[in-house]
Short mmCIF file of C-alpha atoms in Angstrom, two decimals:
data_model
loop_
_atom_site.label_atom_id
_atom_site.label_comp_id
_atom_site.label_asym_id
_atom_site.label_seq_id
_atom_site.Cartn_x
_atom_site.Cartn_y
_atom_site.Cartn_z
CA MET A 1 0.08 0.39 -0.02
CA SER A 2 1.03 3.66 -0.63
CA PRO A 3 -0.94 6.08 0.73
CA HIS A 4 -0.68 9.78 0.01
CA THR A 5 -1.46 11.85 2.84
CA ASN A 6 -2.69 14.91 0.43
CA ASP A 7 -5.60 15.24 -1.19
CA ALA A 8 -5.34 15.10 -4.93
CA PRO A 9 -3.96 18.48 -6.45
CA ASN A 10 -6.20 21.35 -8.06
CA THR A 11 -5.59 20.60 -11.91
CA THR A 12 -7.00 24.03 -12.87
CA PRO A 13 -5.02 26.14 -14.70
CA ALA A 14 -3.82 29.06 -13.16
CA HIS A 15 -4.84 32.42 -13.79
CA ALA A 16 -3.20 35.73 -14.77
CA ASP A 17 -1.81 38.11 -12.82
CA ALA A 18 -3.98 40.86 -12.07
CA CYS A 19 -1.14 43.10 -11.79
CA ALA A 20 -0.39 42.95 -15.47
CA PRO A 21 2.31 45.75 -16.78
CA ALA A 22 0.14 46.96 -19.65
CA PRO A 23 -3.58 46.59 -20.61
CA HIS A 24 -3.15 45.15 -23.98
CA ARG A 25 -0.59 42.70 -22.55
CA ALA A 26 -3.25 41.61 -19.83
CA ARG A 27 -5.65 41.21 -22.35
CA HIS A 28 -3.46 39.29 -24.53
CA ARG A 29 -2.26 37.05 -21.76
CA TRP A 30 -6.07 36.18 -20.58
CA SER A 31 -6.94 35.56 -24.34
CA ILE A 32 -4.07 32.80 -24.28
CA GLY A 33 -5.32 31.47 -21.03
CA VAL A 34 -8.86 30.97 -21.65
CA LYS A 35 -7.97 29.15 -24.69
CA VAL A 36 -5.46 27.05 -22.80
CA ALA A 37 -7.62 26.60 -20.11
CA LEU A 38 -10.63 25.28 -22.54
CA VAL A 39 -7.96 22.97 -24.03
CA THR A 40 -6.63 21.57 -20.78
CA THR A 41 -10.36 21.45 -19.49
CA LEU A 42 -11.63 19.16 -22.47
CA ALA A 43 -8.36 17.12 -22.24
CA VAL A 44 -8.98 16.55 -18.24
CA ILE A 45 -12.58 15.61 -18.98
CA GLY A 46 -11.38 13.20 -21.31
CA ALA A 47 -8.92 11.38 -19.45
CA CYS A 48 -11.62 10.92 -16.56
CA SER A 49 -12.79 7.52 -15.93
CA SER A 50 -12.51 4.72 -13.30
CA THR A 51 -10.29 1.90 -13.48
CA THR A 52 -12.74 -0.60 -11.72
CA ASP A 53 -16.24 -1.52 -11.00
CA GLY A 54 -17.64 -0.61 -7.82
CA GLY A 55 -18.11 -4.50 -6.48
CA LEU A 56 -19.98 -4.38 -3.05
CA VAL A 57 -17.72 -1.86 -1.49
CA GLY A 58 -18.49 0.52 -4.14
CA ALA A 59 -14.79 1.71 -5.30
CA ASP A 60 -15.58 3.00 -8.72
CA ARG A 61 -14.40 6.64 -8.37
CA ARG A 62 -13.46 8.53 -11.41
CA GLN A 63 -9.89 8.77 -11.95
CA LEU A 64 -7.45 11.42 -13.73
CA LEU A 65 -5.73 9.12 -16.36
CA LEU A 66 -3.20 11.02 -18.47
CA VAL A 67 -0.77 8.43 -18.71
CA SER A 68 -1.51 5.19 -21.16
CA GLU A 69 -1.95 1.80 -19.29
CA PRO A 70 0.86 0.19 -21.67
CA GLU A 71 3.19 3.31 -20.40
CA ILE A 72 2.72 2.39 -16.84
CA ASN A 73 2.82 -1.39 -17.47
CA THR A 74 6.18 -1.15 -19.09
CA MET A 75 7.21 1.05 -15.94
CA ALA A 76 6.02 -1.11 -13.75
CA GLN A 77 7.92 -4.04 -15.72
CA GLN A 78 11.19 -2.36 -15.28
CA ALA A 79 11.12 -0.93 -11.89
CA TYR A 80 10.07 -5.03 -10.66
CA ALA A 81 12.85 -6.47 -12.62
CA LYS A 82 15.39 -3.99 -11.04
CA VAL A 83 13.96 -5.12 -7.52
CA LEU A 84 14.22 -8.81 -8.26
CA ASP A 85 17.85 -8.43 -10.14
CA ASP A 86 18.99 -6.54 -6.79
CA ALA A 87 17.55 -9.41 -4.54
CA ARG A 88 19.12 -12.23 -6.86
CA GLN A 89 22.39 -10.32 -6.39
CA ASN A 90 22.16 -10.16 -2.69
CA ASN A 91 21.07 -13.62 -2.19
CA THR A 92 17.65 -12.47 -0.81
CA LEU A 93 15.33 -13.30 -3.15
CA ASN A 94 12.61 -16.37 -2.48
CA THR A 95 15.47 -17.77 -0.15
CA ASN A 96 12.52 -18.82 2.05
CA GLN A 97 10.67 -21.54 0.35
CA GLN A 98 8.10 -22.09 2.87
CA HIS A 99 7.32 -17.97 2.91
CA LEU A 100 6.87 -18.18 -0.73
CA LYS A 101 4.88 -21.22 -1.11
CA ARG A 102 2.44 -19.58 1.40
CA VAL A 103 2.29 -16.05 -0.29
CA GLN A 104 1.77 -17.77 -3.42
CA ALA A 105 -1.05 -19.86 -2.28
CA ILE A 106 -2.90 -17.30 -0.67
CA THR A 107 -2.53 -14.97 -3.85
CA LYS A 108 -3.91 -17.84 -6.15
CA ARG A 109 -6.95 -17.69 -4.31
CA LEU A 110 -6.89 -13.99 -4.31
CA ILE A 111 -6.54 -13.32 -8.17
CA PRO A 112 -9.35 -14.73 -9.39
CA GLN A 113 -11.65 -12.39 -7.07
CA THR A 114 -10.18 -9.40 -9.01
CA ALA A 115 -12.48 -10.10 -11.93
CA VAL A 116 -15.07 -8.50 -9.90
CA PHE A 117 -13.74 -5.21 -10.06
CA ARG A 118 -12.02 -5.59 -13.36
CA PRO A 119 -12.29 -8.73 -15.50
CA ASP A 120 -8.94 -7.97 -17.34
CA ALA A 121 -7.01 -8.60 -14.00
CA ALA A 122 -7.44 -12.08 -13.65
CA LYS A 123 -5.36 -12.39 -16.81
CA TRP A 124 -2.69 -10.52 -16.03
CA LYS A 125 0.69 -12.15 -15.66
CA TRP A 126 0.61 -11.75 -12.06
CA GLU A 127 4.26 -12.59 -10.06
CA VAL A 128 5.01 -13.22 -6.66
CA ASN A 129 8.24 -13.10 -4.99
CA VAL A 130 9.48 -13.18 -1.19
CA ILE A 131 12.47 -10.91 -0.28
CA GLU A 132 14.78 -11.71 2.91
CA SER A 133 14.39 -8.36 4.61
CA LYS A 134 13.45 -7.05 8.17
CA GLU A 135 11.65 -4.17 6.64
CA LEU A 136 7.82 -4.80 7.47
CA ASN A 137 6.84 -4.18 3.74
CA ALA A 138 4.80 -5.36 1.09
CA TRP A 139 3.71 -3.76 -2.18
CA CYS A 140 2.19 -4.56 -5.78
CA MET A 141 2.94 -2.81 -9.06
CA HIS A 142 0.87 -2.26 -12.00
CA GLY A 143 -0.06 -5.75 -13.92
CA GLY A 144 0.12 -7.61 -10.69
CA LYS A 145 3.74 -7.79 -9.74
CA ILE A 146 3.98 -8.61 -6.05
CA ALA A 147 6.57 -8.48 -3.59
CA VAL A 148 6.78 -9.14 0.13
CA TYR A 149 9.31 -8.66 2.56
CA THR A 150 9.97 -11.81 5.42
CA GLY A 151 10.29 -9.01 7.78
CA ILE A 152 6.47 -8.30 8.03
CA ILE A 153 5.67 -12.26 7.93
CA GLU A 154 7.90 -12.87 10.85
CA GLN A 155 7.74 -10.12 13.02
CA LEU A 156 4.28 -10.02 12.96
CA LYS A 157 3.41 -13.50 13.24
CA LEU A 158 0.95 -13.11 10.61
CA THR A 159 -2.18 -15.20 10.36
CA ASP A 160 -3.23 -16.63 6.66
CA ASP A 161 -6.13 -14.18 7.17
CA GLU A 162 -4.02 -11.34 8.00
CA LEU A 163 -1.51 -12.12 5.25
CA ALA A 164 -4.42 -12.07 2.91
CA ALA A 165 -5.57 -8.57 3.98
CA ILE A 166 -2.05 -7.10 3.50
CA LEU A 167 -1.99 -8.77 -0.11
CA GLY A 168 -5.45 -8.07 -0.61
CA HIS A 169 -4.99 -4.12 0.01
CA GLU A 170 -1.62 -4.24 -2.38
CA MET A 171 -3.51 -5.71 -5.31
CA ALA A 172 -6.11 -3.30 -4.72
CA HIS A 173 -3.59 -0.25 -5.19
CA ALA A 174 -2.91 -2.07 -8.66
CA LEU A 175 -6.29 -2.90 -9.78
CA ARG A 176 -7.36 0.80 -9.28
CA GLU A 177 -4.03 2.00 -10.76
CA HIS A 178 -3.34 4.41 -8.33
CA SER A 179 0.44 4.72 -9.11
CA ARG A 180 -0.75 5.79 -12.91
CA GLU A 181 -3.43 8.43 -11.21
CA GLN A 182 -0.68 10.00 -9.03
CA ILE A 183 1.64 10.29 -12.28
CA SER A 184 -1.24 11.62 -14.28
CA GLN A 185 -1.95 14.29 -11.35
CA SER A 186 2.01 15.27 -11.39
CA MET A 187 1.69 15.86 -15.04
CA ALA A 188 -1.17 17.68 -14.73
CA THR A 189 0.52 20.13 -11.93
CA ASP A 190 3.47 20.44 -14.03
CA PHE A 191 1.31 21.47 -17.05
CA THR A 192 -0.72 24.02 -14.93
CA LEU A 193 2.56 25.43 -13.26
CA ASN A 194 3.91 25.71 -16.74
CA ILE A 195 0.98 27.62 -17.94
CA GLY A 196 0.91 30.03 -14.76
CA ALA A 197 4.61 30.63 -15.48
CA ALA A 198 3.85 31.75 -19.04
CA LEU A 199 1.08 34.04 -18.21
CA LEU A 200 2.60 35.78 -15.46
CA GLY A 201 5.59 36.52 -17.18
CA LEU A 202 7.92 34.14 -14.78
CA GLY A 203 11.15 32.87 -16.03
CA SER A 204 11.67 29.03 -16.20
CA GLY A 205 14.02 29.19 -13.11
CA THR A 206 10.45 30.31 -10.93
CA ALA A 207 8.29 27.53 -12.10
CA SER A 208 11.25 24.68 -11.56
CA LEU A 209 11.26 26.12 -7.81
CA ALA A 210 7.21 25.61 -7.89
CA GLN A 211 7.59 22.33 -9.41
CA VAL A 212 9.95 21.20 -6.56
CA GLY A 213 7.30 21.75 -4.01
CA SER A 214 4.76 19.96 -6.08
CA ASP A 215 6.78 16.89 -6.44
CA LEU A 216 7.47 16.79 -2.83
CA ILE A 217 3.79 16.89 -2.25
CA LEU A 218 3.02 14.30 -5.22
CA LYS A 219 5.94 11.91 -3.70
CA LEU A 220 4.15 11.51 -0.14
CA PRO A 221 2.49 8.47 0.48
CA ASN A 222 -0.53 7.90 -0.98
CA SER A 223 -3.63 9.79 -0.82
CA ARG A 224 -6.68 9.37 2.09
CA ALA A 225 -8.86 8.26 -0.98
CA HIS A 226 -6.25 5.87 -2.30
CA GLU A 227 -5.93 4.12 0.87
CA THR A 228 -9.47 4.12 1.65
CA GLU A 229 -10.32 2.29 -1.77
CA ALA A 230 -7.38 -0.23 -1.07
CA ASP A 231 -8.78 -1.02 2.36
CA ARG A 232 -12.34 -1.37 1.13
CA ILE A 233 -11.30 -3.59 -1.89
CA GLY A 234 -8.76 -5.53 -0.04
CA VAL A 235 -11.36 -6.56 2.47
CA GLU A 236 -13.62 -7.74 -0.43
CA LEU A 237 -11.15 -9.48 -2.24
CA ALA A 238 -9.99 -11.67 1.06
CA ALA A 239 -13.62 -12.27 1.58
CA ARG A 240 -14.51 -13.65 -1.48
CA ALA A 241 -11.32 -15.74 -1.38
CA GLY A 242 -12.79 -17.26 1.69
CA PHE A 243 -10.43 -15.22 4.41
CA ASP A 244 -11.86 -13.61 6.90
CA PRO A 245 -12.00 -9.80 6.63
CA ARG A 246 -12.24 -9.04 10.40
CA ALA A 247 -8.57 -9.79 10.14
CA ALA A 248 -7.71 -6.33 8.51
CA LEU A 249 -8.39 -4.83 12.24
CA SER A 250 -5.99 -7.08 13.89
CA LEU A 251 -3.37 -6.51 11.40
CA TRP A 252 -3.66 -3.15 11.86
CA ARG A 253 -3.43 -3.44 15.55
CA LYS A 254 -0.18 -5.60 15.24
CA MET A 255 1.14 -2.89 12.70
CA GLY A 256 0.48 -0.22 15.40
CA ALA A 257 2.42 -2.05 18.17
CA ALA A 258 5.25 -2.66 15.61
CA SER A 259 5.53 1.05 14.74
CA GLY A 260 5.57 1.81 18.65
CA GLY A 261 8.55 -0.67 18.97
CA GLY A 262 10.25 1.06 16.51
CA SER A 263 11.12 -2.09 14.23
CA GLY A 264 11.58 -0.30 11.10
CA ALA A 265 8.01 -0.39 9.86
CA ALA A 266 8.33 0.81 6.12
CA TRP A 267 5.03 -0.25 5.35
CA LEU A 268 3.24 1.48 8.06
CA SER A 269 5.47 4.60 7.02
CA THR A 270 3.31 4.82 4.02
CA HIS A 271 0.20 3.49 5.18
CA PRO A 272 -0.69 5.74 8.27
CA SER A 273 -3.24 4.32 10.69
CA ASN A 274 -5.59 6.35 12.66
CA GLU A 275 -9.28 5.74 14.29
CA GLN A 276 -10.99 6.87 11.17
CA ARG A 277 -9.29 4.43 9.29
CA THR A 278 -10.10 1.46 11.89
CA GLN A 279 -13.80 2.30 11.92
CA ASP A 280 -14.03 2.33 8.22
CA LEU A 281 -12.33 -1.08 8.21
CA GLY A 282 -14.84 -2.69 10.40
CA VAL A 283 -17.89 -1.09 8.75
CA TYR A 284 -16.61 -2.62 5.67
CA SER A 285 -15.25 -6.18 6.74
CA GLN A 286 -18.98 -6.58 8.39
CA ARG A 287 -20.41 -5.38 5.06
CA VAL A 288 -18.55 -8.27 3.05
CA MET A 289 -19.02 -11.02 5.76
CA GLY A 290 -21.71 -12.69 3.53
CA LEU A 291 -19.39 -13.11 1.08
CA TYR A 292 -16.95 -14.50 3.53
CA GLN A 293 -19.69 -17.09 4.66
CA ASP A 294 -20.62 -18.11 1.27
CA ALA A 295 -17.02 -18.78 0.32
CA LYS A 296 -16.64 -20.82 3.49
CA ARG A 297 -19.34 -22.86 2.59
#
């Protein structure tokens, strides 16, 4: 999971400064601004869609998707290959076959359930690898590229239900293509800043300075909306696969305790816990209990 702590940035193009040096120049800039704003607005509207159906939990928020799916898929494949290559060189890739088989078995049960949210996902080239590390971490890239670190399994003494909660949550990020959405938001922000700089007569250095700030914000953990979506989809995936969705609550209790102990919970650093989140997980785990009970019959 990778949650941003900030809301999605405003992608509306910046307006021209009212303190223009000359009236005719101001009118000229406003004319350009209106045209650019219209083009930008049309482009953004055309790029808004939902990557998933809602499922029982209703996760079908419309998203800004300026980057194509093939482009983000290529990025994910390259990034995943590098992680695996580094792990091989360090002799930390799939060294514990017991952990690997366990994670693979749980993932195998979760994958068919993804079709509820998007039919194409069941046909993705899913990959599951376990990396030997003390980090409490796990993630799933676009296209189903999963990595689980041994630290999160061993230090938290995860049950199968709790491990399914983690995997379901991470798979949900991939289903919703949150990384693609984040990059698209960054692109929209870049475009807005460049337009604003041009309209205000600012140099590229000023625009670059503003971009640094925007990049820092966009590279924070996933947004609250992303994390909430991943939580809700995750419990539904788990329930449909026959794992107790209420395990998400015990998982967060363990993660909170691990964080208090200062044991390097990298996963928790990008998945902040709070009372509202716990309450939401409680509500939605109960909502999908019928699916879990049906799957257990």
